[in-house]
């Protein structure tokens, strides 16, 4: 893209502080998965299932993870376990579990339920975030991988038929249905396990982000390959081998099931252990074919191939971005539409948001004094349609939605919890004018965006000219003293909170996945003795309808909750739910005997 003229539209001044430089990888960079895979619980061998009531240990010392603790003993119990009320105030207890007096609450476990990113996990402070982010970012950068975790969805299943509804007095305020969507409750909403795919064996941290649904197949990234599975049985239908490991995958797909990916040009060798992500390709998800592969030079890469860490799709345009700059290709032919440029102001496209429109996040200026501009661009040539200059104190942004245009940012690193969100910015995509700035208290709301990734938000949905946000967990009102939360919304025209409120229910935690017409599709993380649920929330009445309830059987429940909600992709459509890992690693000696899953699938069909 050419250098844009200086934008003129700015948000109201005041309240934005200059942030400190984030460590490598940015604030909130993903932590290295614990032994056995990110988000997997790690009970010791030959103990009862994770979260299951256990016999007290017979030997003194550190109690087992997940075991009910006596006063003064550390450890994190299982989410949703029956509780006794604490006898003295200790802050917020673990999700659904009874804390004993004097026991430290919400001590993060090793990536499992209650650990970082799972319901009930206490947010770590900024200093800890900085340390963790710096260490893990080095590991990920050295390993040549990129953390790409999302509970988002592909365009085909996420297309909101009425998502352009204008603002005004609607939704929960008027109590009238807005027309709904295509997902209807089945005759029997009790699901069964469709299939479970084990994690492939790897010797290092490996990115396996990327998953899509078609009418017949579930498509998932593997190690140096992309595989299509029969939707109900998990039988392998086709395999696309890649010359190197995948680095990024578009969350969007076309109506005829085409999408785009970025991958390394070759596999690591002893001589060249770390291979750059320079190759851009188009995938036919129906036919199981790699349609084309292209690369470009320019921008910060000079005469070398440009490396990319993000890819998206809007219409027939594949757009890729990273610190080397941005580029785009024609989805049908692979023809290069634009490539990274070099200019005196040091401007480059960090990445793009796709879907119904194409939006660039463009950074200019020096390392110590950057400016970020949001530009809605023409997919054919990248020329700007509108521009909005982000306020001072913003170095990275996340595009939550391109139409309506909603951007998330951690202004001045004020969120302090690694969520990447202190404020949402509702922007008119045609004029670039700010519609509303929506501050969101990180202690109250639980949405999450990548710290440096442009299109990497989860637990959020945009539709009906509103943004739907989950609250943080809090104590419920039931006799078991469990934790719960809600989904609420903000009006994108006014920035004000609405009266929309959907309750997760006692001992459940609920998070938006995507829009379905005017309805919100949400996932309910289960307590220790039940299975998870998929629900549809009417965008007008906010009435919840259960579309799927997963088995409460212990082994099934453990498989379902072995994933971290911040480190997994959840896809739902047509009575099928698929949860998959985005980052896997070599199992440790401690976890070699445990089952670890790449994908767990449920169906009501």
Tab-separated table of N, CA and C in Angstrom, residues 99-178:
chain	number	residue	atom	x	y	z
A	99	UNK	N	-13.522	-23.111	48.584
A	99	UNK	CA	-12.220	-22.833	49.168
A	99	UNK	C	-12.280	-23.037	50.682
A	100	UNK	N	-11.231	-23.624	51.218
A	100	UNK	CA	-11.128	-23.770	52.655
A	100	UNK	C	-10.505	-22.507	53.242
A	101	UNK	N	-10.858	-22.167	54.473
A	101	UNK	CA	-10.289	-20.959	55.073
A	101	UNK	C	-8.768	-20.996	55.051
A	102	UNK	N	-8.190	-19.862	54.676
A	102	UNK	CA	-6.737	-19.737	54.677
A	102	UNK	C	-6.077	-20.254	53.421
A	103	UNK	N	-6.849	-20.870	52.503
A	103	UNK	CA	-6.262	-21.415	51.291
A	103	UNK	C	-6.131	-20.327	50.241
A	104	UNK	N	-4.988	-20.196	49.577
A	104	UNK	CA	-4.864	-19.195	48.520
A	104	UNK	C	-5.852	-19.504	47.408
A	105	UNK	N	-6.605	-18.500	46.949
A	105	UNK	CA	-7.605	-18.760	45.931
A	105	UNK	C	-7.020	-18.566	44.542
A	106	UNK	N	-7.593	-19.361	43.601
A	106	UNK	CA	-7.270	-19.234	42.186
A	106	UNK	C	-5.784	-19.343	41.880
A	107	UNK	N	-5.101	-20.198	42.596
A	107	UNK	CA	-3.705	-20.459	42.266
A	107	UNK	C	-3.654	-21.151	40.922
A	108	UNK	N	-3.028	-20.550	39.884
A	108	UNK	CA	-3.119	-21.145	38.548
A	108	UNK	C	-2.546	-22.541	38.501
A	109	UNK	N	-3.314	-23.452	37.931
A	109	UNK	CA	-2.809	-24.788	37.689
A	109	UNK	C	-2.100	-24.832	36.354
A	110	UNK	N	-1.591	-25.960	35.966
A	110	UNK	CA	-0.767	-26.048	34.761
A	110	UNK	C	-1.598	-26.090	33.497
A	111	UNK	N	-2.299	-24.999	33.207
A	111	UNK	CA	-2.961	-24.881	31.925
A	111	UNK	C	-4.317	-25.489	31.854
A	112	UNK	N	-4.766	-26.230	32.857
A	112	UNK	CA	-6.067	-26.866	32.791
A	112	UNK	C	-7.139	-25.952	33.306
A	113	UNK	N	-8.375	-26.474	33.498
A	113	UNK	CA	-9.452	-25.659	34.023
A	113	UNK	C	-9.028	-24.982	35.316
A	114	UNK	N	-9.269	-23.705	35.377
A	114	UNK	CA	-8.815	-22.932	36.519
A	114	UNK	C	-7.446	-22.353	36.311
A	115	UNK	N	-6.717	-22.828	35.296
A	115	UNK	CA	-5.417	-22.271	34.974
A	115	UNK	C	-5.583	-21.018	34.147
A	116	UNK	N	-4.499	-20.433	33.677
A	116	UNK	CA	-4.574	-19.208	32.906
A	116	UNK	C	-5.454	-19.383	31.687
A	117	UNK	N	-6.439	-18.521	31.543
A	117	UNK	CA	-7.313	-18.560	30.397
A	117	UNK	C	-8.505	-19.460	30.556
A	118	UNK	N	-8.604	-20.228	31.622
A	118	UNK	CA	-9.768	-21.065	31.838
A	118	UNK	C	-10.629	-20.444	32.903
A	119	UNK	N	-11.946	-20.734	32.914
A	119	UNK	CA	-12.814	-20.130	33.904
A	119	UNK	C	-12.301	-20.364	35.305
A	120	UNK	N	-12.281	-19.322	36.080
A	120	UNK	CA	-11.872	-19.441	37.460
A	120	UNK	C	-10.432	-19.085	37.693
A	121	UNK	N	-9.625	-18.956	36.624
A	121	UNK	CA	-8.226	-18.607	36.812
A	121	UNK	C	-8.086	-17.144	37.158
A	122	UNK	N	-7.310	-16.829	38.170
A	122	UNK	CA	-7.118	-15.430	38.549
A	122	UNK	C	-6.160	-14.779	37.571
A	123	UNK	N	-6.466	-13.563	37.158
A	123	UNK	CA	-5.582	-12.847	36.252
A	123	UNK	C	-4.265	-12.538	36.944
A	124	UNK	N	-3.180	-12.775	36.219
A	124	UNK	CA	-1.899	-12.458	36.815
A	124	UNK	C	-1.592	-10.992	36.619
A	125	UNK	N	-0.742	-10.462	37.493
A	125	UNK	CA	-0.505	-9.026	37.447
A	125	UNK	C	0.401	-8.651	36.287
A	126	UNK	N	0.533	-7.323	36.094
A	126	UNK	CA	1.271	-6.824	34.939
A	126	UNK	C	2.726	-7.250	34.961
A	127	UNK	N	3.347	-7.199	36.141
A	127	UNK	CA	4.748	-7.588	36.227
A	127	UNK	C	4.942	-9.034	35.819
A	128	UNK	N	4.032	-9.894	36.292
A	128	UNK	CA	4.127	-11.313	35.908
A	128	UNK	C	3.888	-11.479	34.420
A	129	UNK	N	2.925	-10.712	33.881
A	129	UNK	CA	2.662	-10.781	32.444
A	129	UNK	C	3.909	-10.439	31.651
A	130	UNK	N	4.616	-9.396	32.098
A	130	UNK	CA	5.800	-8.970	31.367
A	130	UNK	C	6.845	-10.078	31.364
A	131	UNK	N	7.071	-10.668	32.542
A	131	UNK	CA	8.085	-11.730	32.650
A	131	UNK	C	7.710	-12.912	31.787
A	132	UNK	N	6.450	-13.363	31.918
A	132	UNK	CA	5.997	-14.541	31.163
A	132	UNK	C	6.036	-14.260	29.674
A	133	UNK	N	5.523	-13.086	29.279
A	133	UNK	CA	5.473	-12.755	27.858
A	133	UNK	C	6.866	-12.715	27.254
A	134	UNK	N	7.810	-12.124	27.984
A	134	UNK	CA	9.163	-12.005	27.451
A	134	UNK	C	9.797	-13.364	27.260
A	135	UNK	N	9.665	-14.229	28.276
A	135	UNK	CA	10.281	-15.558	28.201
A	135	UNK	C	9.660	-16.390	27.105
A	136	UNK	N	8.329	-16.417	27.090
A	136	UNK	CA	7.649	-17.281	26.129
A	136	UNK	C	7.783	-16.764	24.718
A	137	UNK	N	7.777	-15.431	24.571
A	137	UNK	CA	7.934	-14.874	23.231
A	137	UNK	C	9.257	-15.304	22.627
A	138	UNK	N	10.296	-15.336	23.452
A	138	UNK	CA	11.596	-15.788	22.957
A	138	UNK	C	11.504	-17.231	22.485
A	139	UNK	N	10.824	-18.057	23.277
A	139	UNK	CA	10.678	-19.465	22.897
A	139	UNK	C	9.946	-19.593	21.579
A	140	UNK	N	8.847	-18.825	21.442
A	140	UNK	CA	8.041	-18.938	20.232
A	140	UNK	C	8.775	-18.389	19.023
A	141	UNK	N	9.484	-17.255	19.216
A	141	UNK	CA	10.204	-16.675	18.099
A	141	UNK	C	11.326	-17.601	17.662
A	142	UNK	N	12.078	-18.100	18.642
A	142	UNK	CA	13.176	-19.003	18.312
A	142	UNK	C	12.647	-20.260	17.656
A	143	UNK	N	11.487	-20.715	18.118
A	143	UNK	CA	10.913	-21.934	17.564
A	143	UNK	C	10.265	-21.734	16.213
A	144	UNK	N	10.176	-20.472	15.758
A	144	UNK	CA	9.601	-20.221	14.450
A	144	UNK	C	8.106	-20.356	14.424
A	145	UNK	N	7.456	-20.426	15.591
A	145	UNK	CA	6.018	-20.607	15.632
A	145	UNK	C	5.315	-19.309	15.921
A	146	UNK	N	3.998	-19.342	15.830
A	146	UNK	CA	3.183	-18.169	16.168
A	146	UNK	C	1.944	-18.656	16.870
A	147	UNK	N	1.580	-17.977	17.935
A	147	UNK	CA	0.401	-18.369	18.702
A	147	UNK	C	-0.835	-17.784	18.055
A	148	UNK	N	-1.714	-18.636	17.575
A	148	UNK	CA	-2.904	-18.189	16.854
A	148	UNK	C	-4.077	-18.937	17.460
A	149	UNK	N	-4.659	-18.404	18.523
A	149	UNK	CA	-5.724	-19.094	19.229
A	149	UNK	C	-6.992	-18.301	19.135
A	150	UNK	N	-8.055	-18.977	18.799
A	150	UNK	CA	-9.297	-18.252	18.623
A	150	UNK	C	-10.461	-19.171	18.831
A	151	UNK	N	-11.495	-18.615	19.382
A	151	UNK	CA	-12.762	-19.311	19.420
A	151	UNK	C	-13.680	-18.729	18.368
A	152	UNK	N	-13.068	-18.135	17.365
A	152	UNK	CA	-13.853	-17.537	16.291
A	152	UNK	C	-14.371	-18.602	15.359
A	153	UNK	N	-14.784	-18.217	14.161
A	153	UNK	CA	-15.407	-19.143	13.240
A	153	UNK	C	-15.098	-18.735	11.831
A	154	UNK	N	-15.303	-19.672	10.890
A	154	UNK	CA	-15.126	-19.334	9.499
A	154	UNK	C	-16.349	-18.572	8.998
A	155	UNK	N	-16.152	-17.849	7.895
A	155	UNK	CA	-17.210	-16.969	7.392
A	155	UNK	C	-18.494	-17.712	7.089
A	156	UNK	N	-18.370	-18.920	6.578
A	156	UNK	CA	-19.579	-19.632	6.140
A	156	UNK	C	-20.534	-19.866	7.290
A	157	UNK	N	-20.023	-20.197	8.469
A	157	UNK	CA	-20.891	-20.452	9.608
A	157	UNK	C	-21.168	-19.206	10.430
A	158	UNK	N	-20.421	-18.127	10.160
A	158	UNK	CA	-20.555	-16.935	11.003
A	158	UNK	C	-21.298	-15.809	10.315
A	159	UNK	N	-21.774	-16.041	9.093
A	159	UNK	CA	-22.399	-14.964	8.345
A	159	UNK	C	-23.693	-14.551	9.015
A	160	UNK	N	-23.755	-13.331	9.514
A	160	UNK	CA	-24.940	-12.832	10.214
A	160	UNK	C	-25.857	-12.157	9.205
A	161	UNK	N	-26.994	-12.771	8.933
A	161	UNK	CA	-27.886	-12.263	7.902
A	161	UNK	C	-28.381	-10.857	8.201
A	162	UNK	N	-28.484	-10.519	9.480
A	162	UNK	CA	-29.011	-9.218	9.836
A	162	UNK	C	-28.040	-8.452	10.726
A	163	UNK	N	-26.748	-8.666	10.508
A	163	UNK	CA	-25.763	-8.040	11.378
A	163	UNK	C	-25.623	-6.550	11.126
A	164	UNK	N	-26.209	-6.035	10.036
A	164	UNK	CA	-26.116	-4.612	9.751
A	164	UNK	C	-27.286	-3.831	10.297
A	165	UNK	N	-28.100	-4.455	11.161
A	165	UNK	CA	-29.214	-3.748	11.780
A	165	UNK	C	-28.704	-2.493	12.461
A	166	UNK	N	-29.361	-1.359	12.236
A	166	UNK	CA	-28.891	-0.104	12.794
A	166	UNK	C	-29.181	-0.025	14.278
A	167	UNK	N	-28.497	0.926	14.918
A	167	UNK	CA	-28.660	1.085	16.355
A	167	UNK	C	-30.034	1.602	16.720
A	168	UNK	N	-30.300	1.665	17.992
A	168	UNK	CA	-31.584	2.148	18.454
A	168	UNK	C	-32.128	1.290	19.570
A	169	UNK	N	-33.384	1.511	19.917
A	169	UNK	CA	-33.990	0.794	21.032
A	169	UNK	C	-34.478	-0.555	20.552
A	170	UNK	N	-33.662	-1.573	20.746
A	170	UNK	CA	-33.984	-2.911	20.282
A	170	UNK	C	-33.362	-3.904	21.234
A	171	UNK	N	-33.206	-5.128	20.761
A	171	UNK	CA	-32.569	-6.142	21.601
A	171	UNK	C	-33.337	-6.348	22.878
A	172	UNK	N	-32.614	-6.460	23.989
A	172	UNK	CA	-33.233	-6.740	25.270
A	172	UNK	C	-34.205	-5.664	25.714
A	173	UNK	N	-34.055	-4.422	25.182
A	173	UNK	CA	-34.930	-3.357	25.633
A	173	UNK	C	-36.376	-3.541	25.199
A	174	UNK	N	-36.600	-4.027	23.963
A	174	UNK	CA	-37.987	-4.116	23.508
A	174	UNK	C	-38.572	-5.515	23.636
A	175	UNK	N	-37.715	-6.506	23.937
A	175	UNK	CA	-38.208	-7.849	24.196
A	175	UNK	C	-38.784	-8.548	22.991
A	176	UNK	N	-38.454	-8.093	21.773
A	176	UNK	CA	-38.991	-8.723	20.571
A	176	UNK	C	-37.876	-9.450	19.831
A	177	UNK	N	-38.219	-10.605	19.276
A	177	UNK	CA	-37.242	-11.359	18.510
A	177	UNK	C	-36.867	-10.576	17.261
A	178	UNK	N	-35.591	-10.686	16.863
A	178	UNK	CA	-35.105	-9.965	15.682
A	178	UNK	C	-35.067	-10.853	14.442
